Amino acid sequence: AFFAVAAIAALGVCADEQTSATRPAGRTFESRIVFADIDLYSYNNLKAVKEPIRGIVIDHHGLGCNIFGSPKDFEKMTAEDAVRGIVWIHPHYQPWAWMNDHAVRLTDRLVDLVLAQYGLPKDLSVCSAGGSMGGQGAYVYARYSRHNVRRVVVNCGVADLAYHYTERPDLPRTITAAFADAPDFEAELKARSPLALARAGQMPKADYVIFHSTKDNAVSIDRHAKPMIAALEAAGNKVEY
């Protein structure tokens, strides 16, 4: 996989061995998610990963679906990185999430559990990667995650979310579903738009690796990748295109 890139580090916290069936509910949905149940909330390569763990790749899915047929397919795709000590996590948030608050919090919780289980430092390097809606998710997760996102890898990713709302007839219902509960829908659309964040200087300092097909009819290269690259570079970020 072209976005098989992450970084390095190591140090401690302790693991929670309770399952979500036995643990008291708590006030947030995160409190119900424990390491023993991580397979219920993600595809991952944790059964095969070798220590020392050097980094984590978050693989954000595209609109409406996940491209992997089964957990075993995902494990096979990430097997080489598992041997190198690279954890891959493919979070199971809503299929129309557009990296809303739930998607960010769920993904952060999964990273928390891996750090705790393996006694890793809180600043372990994370790579945020994905394509199409997953590309938008890769950018936006880097912005709002509490973890150390050092690299963002995007394939044909959505950058201008406000424009994308109008780009295809299937999109308004999905974006509305993602942010319908926001007190200010327009403000939330801007807050989850990578291009708006980049132009406001709010994207994190990281290495950005961006792929885009010149013949992409679903996500325009001229409306997404090109202006996003310009905005990231104007803010002083390193971009490989």
PDB file of C-alpha atoms in Angstrom:
ATOM      1  CA  ALA A   1       0.000   0.000   0.000  1.00  0.00           C
ATOM      2  CA  PHE A   2       1.457   3.343  -1.019  1.00  0.00           C
ATOM      3  CA  PHE A   3       0.601   5.014   2.280  1.00  0.00           C
ATOM      4  CA  ALA A   4       2.464   2.426   4.373  1.00  0.00           C
ATOM      5  CA  VAL A   5       4.411   5.161   6.139  1.00  0.00           C
ATOM      6  CA  ALA A   6       4.667   6.022   9.819  1.00  0.00           C
ATOM      7  CA  ALA A   7       7.320   7.073  12.324  1.00  0.00           C
ATOM      8  CA  ILE A   8       9.090   5.907  15.499  1.00  0.00           C
ATOM      9  CA  ALA A   9       9.355   5.869  19.451  1.00  0.00           C
ATOM     10  CA  ALA A  10       8.661   3.842  22.773  1.00  0.00           C
ATOM     11  CA  LEU A  11       7.644   4.088  26.641  1.00  0.00           C
ATOM     12  CA  GLY A  12       4.756   3.368  29.155  1.00  0.00           C
ATOM     13  CA  VAL A  13       1.163   3.216  30.489  1.00  0.00           C
ATOM     14  CA  CYS A  14      -0.813   0.141  31.657  1.00  0.00           C
ATOM     15  CA  ALA A  15      -3.412  -2.015  29.920  1.00  0.00           C
ATOM     16  CA  ASP A  16      -7.108  -2.368  30.762  1.00  0.00           C
ATOM     17  CA  GLU A  17      -8.075  -6.042  30.673  1.00  0.00           C
ATOM     18  CA  GLN A  18     -11.803  -5.609  31.276  1.00  0.00           C
ATOM     19  CA  THR A  19     -14.213  -6.155  28.399  1.00  0.00           C
ATOM     20  CA  SER A  20     -17.021  -3.805  27.441  1.00  0.00           C
ATOM     21  CA  ALA A  21     -19.494  -6.419  28.722  1.00  0.00           C
ATOM     22  CA  THR A  22     -18.110  -6.303  32.272  1.00  0.00           C
ATOM     23  CA  ARG A  23     -16.950  -2.718  32.603  1.00  0.00           C
ATOM     24  CA  PRO A  24     -19.348  -0.085  34.075  1.00  0.00           C
ATOM     25  CA  ALA A  25     -20.791   2.244  31.455  1.00  0.00           C
ATOM     26  CA  GLY A  26     -19.291   5.627  32.375  1.00  0.00           C
ATOM     27  CA  ARG A  27     -20.335   8.975  30.960  1.00  0.00           C
ATOM     28  CA  THR A  28     -18.923   8.748  27.404  1.00  0.00           C
ATOM     29  CA  PHE A  29     -19.031   6.107  24.705  1.00  0.00           C
ATOM     30  CA  GLU A  30     -15.227   5.864  24.909  1.00  0.00           C
ATOM     31  CA  SER A  31     -15.445   4.379  28.411  1.00  0.00           C
ATOM     32  CA  ARG A  32     -17.160   1.298  26.968  1.00  0.00           C
ATOM     33  CA  ILE A  33     -14.368   0.615  24.475  1.00  0.00           C
ATOM     34  CA  VAL A  34     -11.548  -1.481  25.955  1.00  0.00           C
ATOM     35  CA  PHE A  35      -8.563  -3.210  24.391  1.00  0.00           C
ATOM     36  CA  ALA A  36     -10.103  -6.681  24.612  1.00  0.00           C
ATOM     37  CA  ASP A  37     -12.849  -5.456  22.269  1.00  0.00           C
ATOM     38  CA  ILE A  38     -10.696  -3.459  19.837  1.00  0.00           C
ATOM     39  CA  ASP A  39     -11.579  -5.820  16.969  1.00  0.00           C
ATOM     40  CA  LEU A  40     -15.226  -4.761  17.341  1.00  0.00           C
ATOM     41  CA  TYR A  41     -14.277  -1.181  16.523  1.00  0.00           C
ATOM     42  CA  SER A  42     -11.547  -1.614  13.903  1.00  0.00           C
ATOM     43  CA  TYR A  43      -9.668  -3.791  11.510  1.00  0.00           C
ATOM     44  CA  ASN A  44      -6.056  -3.949  12.699  1.00  0.00           C
ATOM     45  CA  ASN A  45      -2.865  -6.001  12.514  1.00  0.00           C
ATOM     46  CA  LEU A  46      -2.299  -6.261  16.266  1.00  0.00           C
ATOM     47  CA  LYS A  47      -2.301 -10.067  16.310  1.00  0.00           C
ATOM     48  CA  ALA A  48       0.714 -10.066  13.979  1.00  0.00           C
ATOM     49  CA  VAL A  49       2.614  -6.928  14.995  1.00  0.00           C
ATOM     50  CA  LYS A  50       6.141  -7.409  16.326  1.00  0.00           C
ATOM     51  CA  GLU A  51       7.664  -5.360  19.107  1.00  0.00           C
ATOM     52  CA  PRO A  52       9.231  -2.892  19.489  1.00  0.00           C
ATOM     53  CA  ILE A  53       6.375  -0.894  18.028  1.00  0.00           C
ATOM     54  CA  ARG A  54       7.711   2.016  15.989  1.00  0.00           C
ATOM     55  CA  GLY A  55       4.549   3.843  14.981  1.00  0.00           C
ATOM     56  CA  ILE A  56       0.863   3.685  14.113  1.00  0.00           C
ATOM     57  CA  VAL A  57      -0.868   4.132  10.748  1.00  0.00           C
ATOM     58  CA  ILE A  58      -4.537   5.143  10.868  1.00  0.00           C
ATOM     59  CA  ASP A  59      -6.280   4.057   7.655  1.00  0.00           C
ATOM     60  CA  HIS A  60      -9.464   6.148   7.202  1.00  0.00           C
ATOM     61  CA  HIS A  61     -12.140   4.628   4.949  1.00  0.00           C
ATOM     62  CA  GLY A  62     -13.855   6.239   1.984  1.00  0.00           C
ATOM     63  CA  LEU A  63     -17.503   7.229   1.691  1.00  0.00           C
ATOM     64  CA  GLY A  64     -20.036   4.565   2.571  1.00  0.00           C
ATOM     65  CA  CYS A  65     -17.809   1.522   2.760  1.00  0.00           C
ATOM     66  CA  ASN A  66     -14.565  -0.168   3.580  1.00  0.00           C
ATOM     67  CA  ILE A  67     -12.468  -1.598   0.759  1.00  0.00           C
ATOM     68  CA  PHE A  68     -11.330  -4.696   2.629  1.00  0.00           C
ATOM     69  CA  GLY A  69     -13.347  -7.892   2.359  1.00  0.00           C
ATOM     70  CA  SER A  70     -12.510  -9.150   5.851  1.00  0.00           C
ATOM     71  CA  PRO A  71     -10.187  -8.635   8.809  1.00  0.00           C
ATOM     72  CA  LYS A  72      -7.923 -11.306   7.310  1.00  0.00           C
ATOM     73  CA  ASP A  73      -7.635  -9.309   4.077  1.00  0.00           C
ATOM     74  CA  PHE A  74      -6.558  -6.294   6.114  1.00  0.00           C
ATOM     75  CA  GLU A  75      -4.053  -8.368   8.089  1.00  0.00           C
ATOM     76  CA  LYS A  76      -2.614  -9.705   4.830  1.00  0.00           C
ATOM     77  CA  MET A  77      -2.276  -6.212   3.356  1.00  0.00           C
ATOM     78  CA  THR A  78      -0.434  -4.947   6.452  1.00  0.00           C
ATOM     79  CA  ALA A  79       1.624  -8.075   7.205  1.00  0.00           C
ATOM     80  CA  GLU A  80       4.942  -6.643   6.037  1.00  0.00           C
ATOM     81  CA  ASP A  81       4.544  -3.577   8.228  1.00  0.00           C
ATOM     82  CA  ALA A  82       3.515  -5.755  11.188  1.00  0.00           C
ATOM     83  CA  VAL A  83       6.917  -7.431  11.051  1.00  0.00           C
ATOM     84  CA  ARG A  84       8.528  -3.966  11.074  1.00  0.00           C
ATOM     85  CA  GLY A  85       6.658  -2.961  14.226  1.00  0.00           C
ATOM     86  CA  ILE A  86       4.090  -0.730  12.509  1.00  0.00           C
ATOM     87  CA  VAL A  87       0.530  -0.951  13.871  1.00  0.00           C
ATOM     88  CA  TRP A  88      -2.283  -0.390  11.365  1.00  0.00           C
ATOM     89  CA  ILE A  89      -5.772   0.601  12.531  1.00  0.00           C
ATOM     90  CA  HIS A  90      -8.803   0.906  10.226  1.00  0.00           C
ATOM     91  CA  PRO A  91     -11.482   2.475  12.499  1.00  0.00           C
ATOM     92  CA  HIS A  92     -15.149   1.504  12.221  1.00  0.00           C
ATOM     93  CA  TYR A  93     -16.898   4.861  12.560  1.00  0.00           C
ATOM     94  CA  GLN A  94     -20.041   5.814  10.597  1.00  0.00           C
ATOM     95  CA  PRO A  95     -19.894   5.196   6.828  1.00  0.00           C
ATOM     96  CA  TRP A  96     -20.889   8.858   6.241  1.00  0.00           C
ATOM     97  CA  ALA A  97     -18.751  10.314   9.039  1.00  0.00           C
ATOM     98  CA  TRP A  98     -16.745  13.017   7.233  1.00  0.00           C
ATOM     99  CA  MET A  99     -14.446  13.000  10.288  1.00  0.00           C
ATOM    100  CA  ASN A 100     -17.086  14.408  12.603  1.00  0.00           C
ATOM    101  CA  ASP A 101     -16.594  14.562  16.359  1.00  0.00           C
ATOM    102  CA  HIS A 102     -17.534  10.902  16.839  1.00  0.00           C
ATOM    103  CA  ALA A 103     -14.973   9.754  14.254  1.00  0.00           C
ATOM    104  CA  VAL A 104     -12.160  11.767  15.841  1.00  0.00           C
ATOM    105  CA  ARG A 105     -12.995  10.589  19.356  1.00  0.00           C
ATOM    106  CA  LEU A 106     -13.372   6.933  18.380  1.00  0.00           C
ATOM    107  CA  THR A 107     -10.061   6.952  16.533  1.00  0.00           C
ATOM    108  CA  ASP A 108      -8.294   8.686  19.418  1.00  0.00           C
ATOM    109  CA  ARG A 109      -9.684   6.067  21.804  1.00  0.00           C
ATOM    110  CA  LEU A 110      -8.332   3.219  19.662  1.00  0.00           C
ATOM    111  CA  VAL A 111      -4.889   4.823  19.642  1.00  0.00           C
ATOM    112  CA  ASP A 112      -5.118   5.323  23.432  1.00  0.00           C
ATOM    113  CA  LEU A 113      -5.789   1.601  23.901  1.00  0.00           C
ATOM    114  CA  VAL A 114      -2.816   0.549  21.781  1.00  0.00           C
ATOM    115  CA  LEU A 115      -0.482   2.926  23.622  1.00  0.00           C
ATOM    116  CA  ALA A 116      -1.685   1.617  26.978  1.00  0.00           C
ATOM    117  CA  GLN A 117      -1.611  -2.067  26.034  1.00  0.00           C
ATOM    118  CA  TYR A 118       1.978  -1.977  24.792  1.00  0.00           C
ATOM    119  CA  GLY A 119       3.346   0.576  27.263  1.00  0.00           C
ATOM    120  CA  LEU A 120       4.127   3.119  24.546  1.00  0.00           C
ATOM    121  CA  PRO A 121       4.796   6.859  24.914  1.00  0.00           C
ATOM    122  CA  LYS A 122       1.940   9.283  24.412  1.00  0.00           C
ATOM    123  CA  ASP A 123       3.937  11.020  21.667  1.00  0.00           C
ATOM    124  CA  LEU A 124       4.443   7.888  19.550  1.00  0.00           C
ATOM    125  CA  SER A 125       4.450   8.871  15.877  1.00  0.00           C
ATOM    126  CA  VAL A 126       1.145   8.478  14.032  1.00  0.00           C
ATOM    127  CA  CYS A 127       0.494   8.535  10.287  1.00  0.00           C
ATOM    128  CA  SER A 128      -3.034   9.595   9.248  1.00  0.00           C
ATOM    129  CA  ALA A 129      -3.891   8.159   5.820  1.00  0.00           C
ATOM    130  CA  GLY A 130      -6.836   7.601   3.499  1.00  0.00           C
ATOM    131  CA  GLY A 131      -8.493   8.222   0.161  1.00  0.00           C
ATOM    132  CA  SER A 132     -11.494  10.290  -0.983  1.00  0.00           C
ATOM    133  CA  MET A 133     -13.620  10.875   2.160  1.00  0.00           C
ATOM    134  CA  GLY A 134     -10.837   9.003   3.949  1.00  0.00           C
ATOM    135  CA  GLY A 135      -8.408  11.604   2.606  1.00  0.00           C
ATOM    136  CA  GLN A 136     -10.528  14.379   4.100  1.00  0.00           C
ATOM    137  CA  GLY A 137     -10.557  12.293   7.279  1.00  0.00           C
ATOM    138  CA  ALA A 138      -6.772  11.962   7.199  1.00  0.00           C
ATOM    139  CA  TYR A 139      -6.370  15.742   7.072  1.00  0.00           C
ATOM    140  CA  VAL A 140      -9.042  16.542   9.656  1.00  0.00           C
ATOM    141  CA  TYR A 141      -7.968  13.830  12.087  1.00  0.00           C
ATOM    142  CA  ALA A 142      -4.462  15.313  11.995  1.00  0.00           C
ATOM    143  CA  ARG A 143      -5.957  18.670  12.958  1.00  0.00           C
ATOM    144  CA  TYR A 144      -8.149  17.529  15.865  1.00  0.00           C
ATOM    145  CA  SER A 145      -6.447  14.419  17.225  1.00  0.00           C
ATOM    146  CA  ARG A 146      -4.758  14.664  20.604  1.00  0.00           C
ATOM    147  CA  HIS A 147      -2.064  12.299  19.314  1.00  0.00           C
ATOM    148  CA  ASN A 148       1.256  12.982  17.583  1.00  0.00           C
ATOM    149  CA  VAL A 149       0.346  12.949  13.883  1.00  0.00           C
ATOM    150  CA  ARG A 150       3.686  13.343  12.112  1.00  0.00           C
ATOM    151  CA  ARG A 151       2.647  12.380   8.580  1.00  0.00           C
ATOM    152  CA  VAL A 152      -0.533  12.732   6.522  1.00  0.00           C
ATOM    153  CA  VAL A 153      -0.911  10.578   3.391  1.00  0.00           C
ATOM    154  CA  VAL A 154      -3.853  11.308   1.113  1.00  0.00           C
ATOM    155  CA  ASN A 155      -5.044   9.661  -2.122  1.00  0.00           C
ATOM    156  CA  CYS A 156      -7.600  11.652  -4.181  1.00  0.00           C
ATOM    157  CA  GLY A 157      -8.719  13.276  -0.959  1.00  0.00           C
ATOM    158  CA  VAL A 158     -11.529  15.788  -0.455  1.00  0.00           C
ATOM    159  CA  ALA A 159     -10.075  19.126   0.657  1.00  0.00           C
ATOM    160  CA  ASP A 160     -12.799  21.721  -0.022  1.00  0.00           C
ATOM    161  CA  LEU A 161     -15.751  20.246   1.850  1.00  0.00           C
ATOM    162  CA  ALA A 162     -18.090  23.174   1.136  1.00  0.00           C
ATOM    163  CA  TYR A 163     -17.528  22.792  -2.603  1.00  0.00           C
ATOM    164  CA  HIS A 164     -17.745  19.014  -2.384  1.00  0.00           C
ATOM    165  CA  TYR A 165     -21.273  19.377  -0.960  1.00  0.00           C
ATOM    166  CA  THR A 166     -22.263  20.485  -4.479  1.00  0.00           C
ATOM    167  CA  GLU A 167     -19.888  18.276  -6.472  1.00  0.00           C
ATOM    168  CA  ARG A 168     -22.102  15.174  -6.832  1.00  0.00           C
ATOM    169  CA  PRO A 169     -25.793  14.459  -6.204  1.00  0.00           C
ATOM    170  CA  ASP A 170     -25.046  11.799  -3.556  1.00  0.00           C
ATOM    171  CA  LEU A 171     -23.073  14.140  -1.316  1.00  0.00           C
ATOM    172  CA  PRO A 172     -25.532  16.562   0.351  1.00  0.00           C
ATOM    173  CA  ARG A 173     -27.342  13.781   2.241  1.00  0.00           C
ATOM    174  CA  THR A 174     -24.089  12.270   3.510  1.00  0.00           C
ATOM    175  CA  ILE A 175     -22.574  15.548   4.696  1.00  0.00           C
ATOM    176  CA  THR A 176     -25.881  16.573   6.286  1.00  0.00           C
ATOM    177  CA  ALA A 177     -26.009  13.241   8.104  1.00  0.00           C
ATOM    178  CA  ALA A 178     -22.500  13.797   9.466  1.00  0.00           C
ATOM    179  CA  PHE A 179     -23.110  17.273  10.891  1.00  0.00           C
ATOM    180  CA  ALA A 180     -26.880  17.528  11.351  1.00  0.00           C
ATOM    181  CA  ASP A 181     -26.562  17.902  15.127  1.00  0.00           C
ATOM    182  CA  ALA A 182     -24.051  20.756  14.990  1.00  0.00           C
ATOM    183  CA  PRO A 183     -25.393  24.011  16.527  1.00  0.00           C
ATOM    184  CA  ASP A 184     -24.015  25.914  13.505  1.00  0.00           C
ATOM    185  CA  PHE A 185     -23.979  23.686  10.416  1.00  0.00           C
ATOM    186  CA  GLU A 186     -22.048  26.157   8.228  1.00  0.00           C
ATOM    187  CA  ALA A 187     -19.394  26.672  10.894  1.00  0.00           C
ATOM    188  CA  GLU A 188     -19.038  22.906  11.319  1.00  0.00           C
ATOM    189  CA  LEU A 189     -18.664  22.447   7.553  1.00  0.00           C
ATOM    190  CA  LYS A 190     -15.801  24.943   7.616  1.00  0.00           C
ATOM    191  CA  ALA A 191     -14.249  23.344  10.703  1.00  0.00           C
ATOM    192  CA  ARG A 192     -14.157  19.944   8.919  1.00  0.00           C
ATOM    193  CA  SER A 193     -12.920  21.316   5.585  1.00  0.00           C
ATOM    194  CA  PRO A 194      -9.170  20.686   5.175  1.00  0.00           C
ATOM    195  CA  LEU A 195      -8.774  23.566   2.727  1.00  0.00           C
ATOM    196  CA  ALA A 196     -10.435  26.060   5.069  1.00  0.00           C
ATOM    197  CA  LEU A 197      -8.249  24.807   7.923  1.00  0.00           C
ATOM    198  CA  ALA A 198      -5.081  25.062   5.813  1.00  0.00           C
ATOM    199  CA  ARG A 199      -5.895  28.580   4.608  1.00  0.00           C
ATOM    200  CA  ALA A 200      -6.486  29.623   8.215  1.00  0.00           C
ATOM    201  CA  GLY A 201      -3.084  28.187   9.203  1.00  0.00           C
ATOM    202  CA  GLN A 202      -4.734  25.560  11.422  1.00  0.00           C
ATOM    203  CA  MET A 203      -3.292  22.375   9.936  1.00  0.00           C
ATOM    204  CA  PRO A 204      -0.515  20.839  12.047  1.00  0.00           C
ATOM    205  CA  LYS A 205       3.132  20.972  11.060  1.00  0.00           C
ATOM    206  CA  ALA A 206       3.690  17.555   9.535  1.00  0.00           C
ATOM    207  CA  ASP A 207       4.937  15.843   6.398  1.00  0.00           C
ATOM    208  CA  TYR A 208       2.169  15.683   3.789  1.00  0.00           C
ATOM    209  CA  VAL A 209       2.182  13.122   0.968  1.00  0.00           C
ATOM    210  CA  ILE A 210      -0.586  13.768  -1.570  1.00  0.00           C
ATOM    211  CA  PHE A 211      -1.635  11.624  -4.546  1.00  0.00           C
ATOM    212  CA  HIS A 212      -4.379  12.594  -6.997  1.00  0.00           C
ATOM    213  CA  SER A 213      -5.503  11.226 -10.343  1.00  0.00           C
ATOM    214  CA  THR A 214      -5.755  13.795 -13.140  1.00  0.00           C
ATOM    215  CA  LYS A 215      -8.800  11.891 -14.437  1.00  0.00           C
ATOM    216  CA  ASP A 216     -10.684  11.745 -11.137  1.00  0.00           C
ATOM    217  CA  ASN A 217     -14.307  12.626 -11.933  1.00  0.00           C
ATOM    218  CA  ALA A 218     -15.546  12.195  -8.358  1.00  0.00           C
ATOM    219  CA  VAL A 219     -13.104  14.489  -6.527  1.00  0.00           C
ATOM    220  CA  SER A 220     -11.706  17.247  -8.735  1.00  0.00           C
ATOM    221  CA  ILE A 221      -7.943  17.605  -8.671  1.00  0.00           C
ATOM    222  CA  ASP A 222      -8.276  21.339  -9.437  1.00  0.00           C
ATOM    223  CA  ARG A 223     -10.737  22.008  -6.610  1.00  0.00           C
ATOM    224  CA  HIS A 224      -9.102  19.820  -3.973  1.00  0.00           C
ATOM    225  CA  ALA A 225      -5.474  18.668  -4.293  1.00  0.00           C
ATOM    226  CA  LYS A 226      -4.007  21.703  -6.067  1.00  0.00           C
ATOM    227  CA  PRO A 227      -5.393  24.430  -3.778  1.00  0.00           C
ATOM    228  CA  MET A 228      -4.717  22.263  -0.710  1.00  0.00           C
ATOM    229  CA  ILE A 229      -1.076  21.839  -1.671  1.00  0.00           C
ATOM    230  CA  ALA A 230      -0.742  25.588  -2.244  1.00  0.00           C
ATOM    231  CA  ALA A 231      -2.303  26.369   1.157  1.00  0.00           C
ATOM    232  CA  LEU A 232      -0.138  23.829   2.996  1.00  0.00           C
ATOM    233  CA  GLU A 233       3.045  25.085   1.358  1.00  0.00           C
ATOM    234  CA  ALA A 234       2.108  28.713   2.060  1.00  0.00           C
ATOM    235  CA  ALA A 235       1.893  27.749   5.752  1.00  0.00           C
ATOM    236  CA  GLY A 236       5.409  26.283   5.629  1.00  0.00           C
ATOM    237  CA  ASN A 237       4.547  22.590   5.514  1.00  0.00           C
ATOM    238  CA  LYS A 238       6.585  19.973   3.656  1.00  0.00           C
ATOM    239  CA  VAL A 239       4.472  18.501   0.848  1.00  0.00           C
ATOM    240  CA  GLU A 240       5.338  15.626  -1.483  1.00  0.00           C
ATOM    241  CA  TYR A 241       2.880  15.581  -4.393  1.00  0.00           C
TER     242      TYR A 241
END
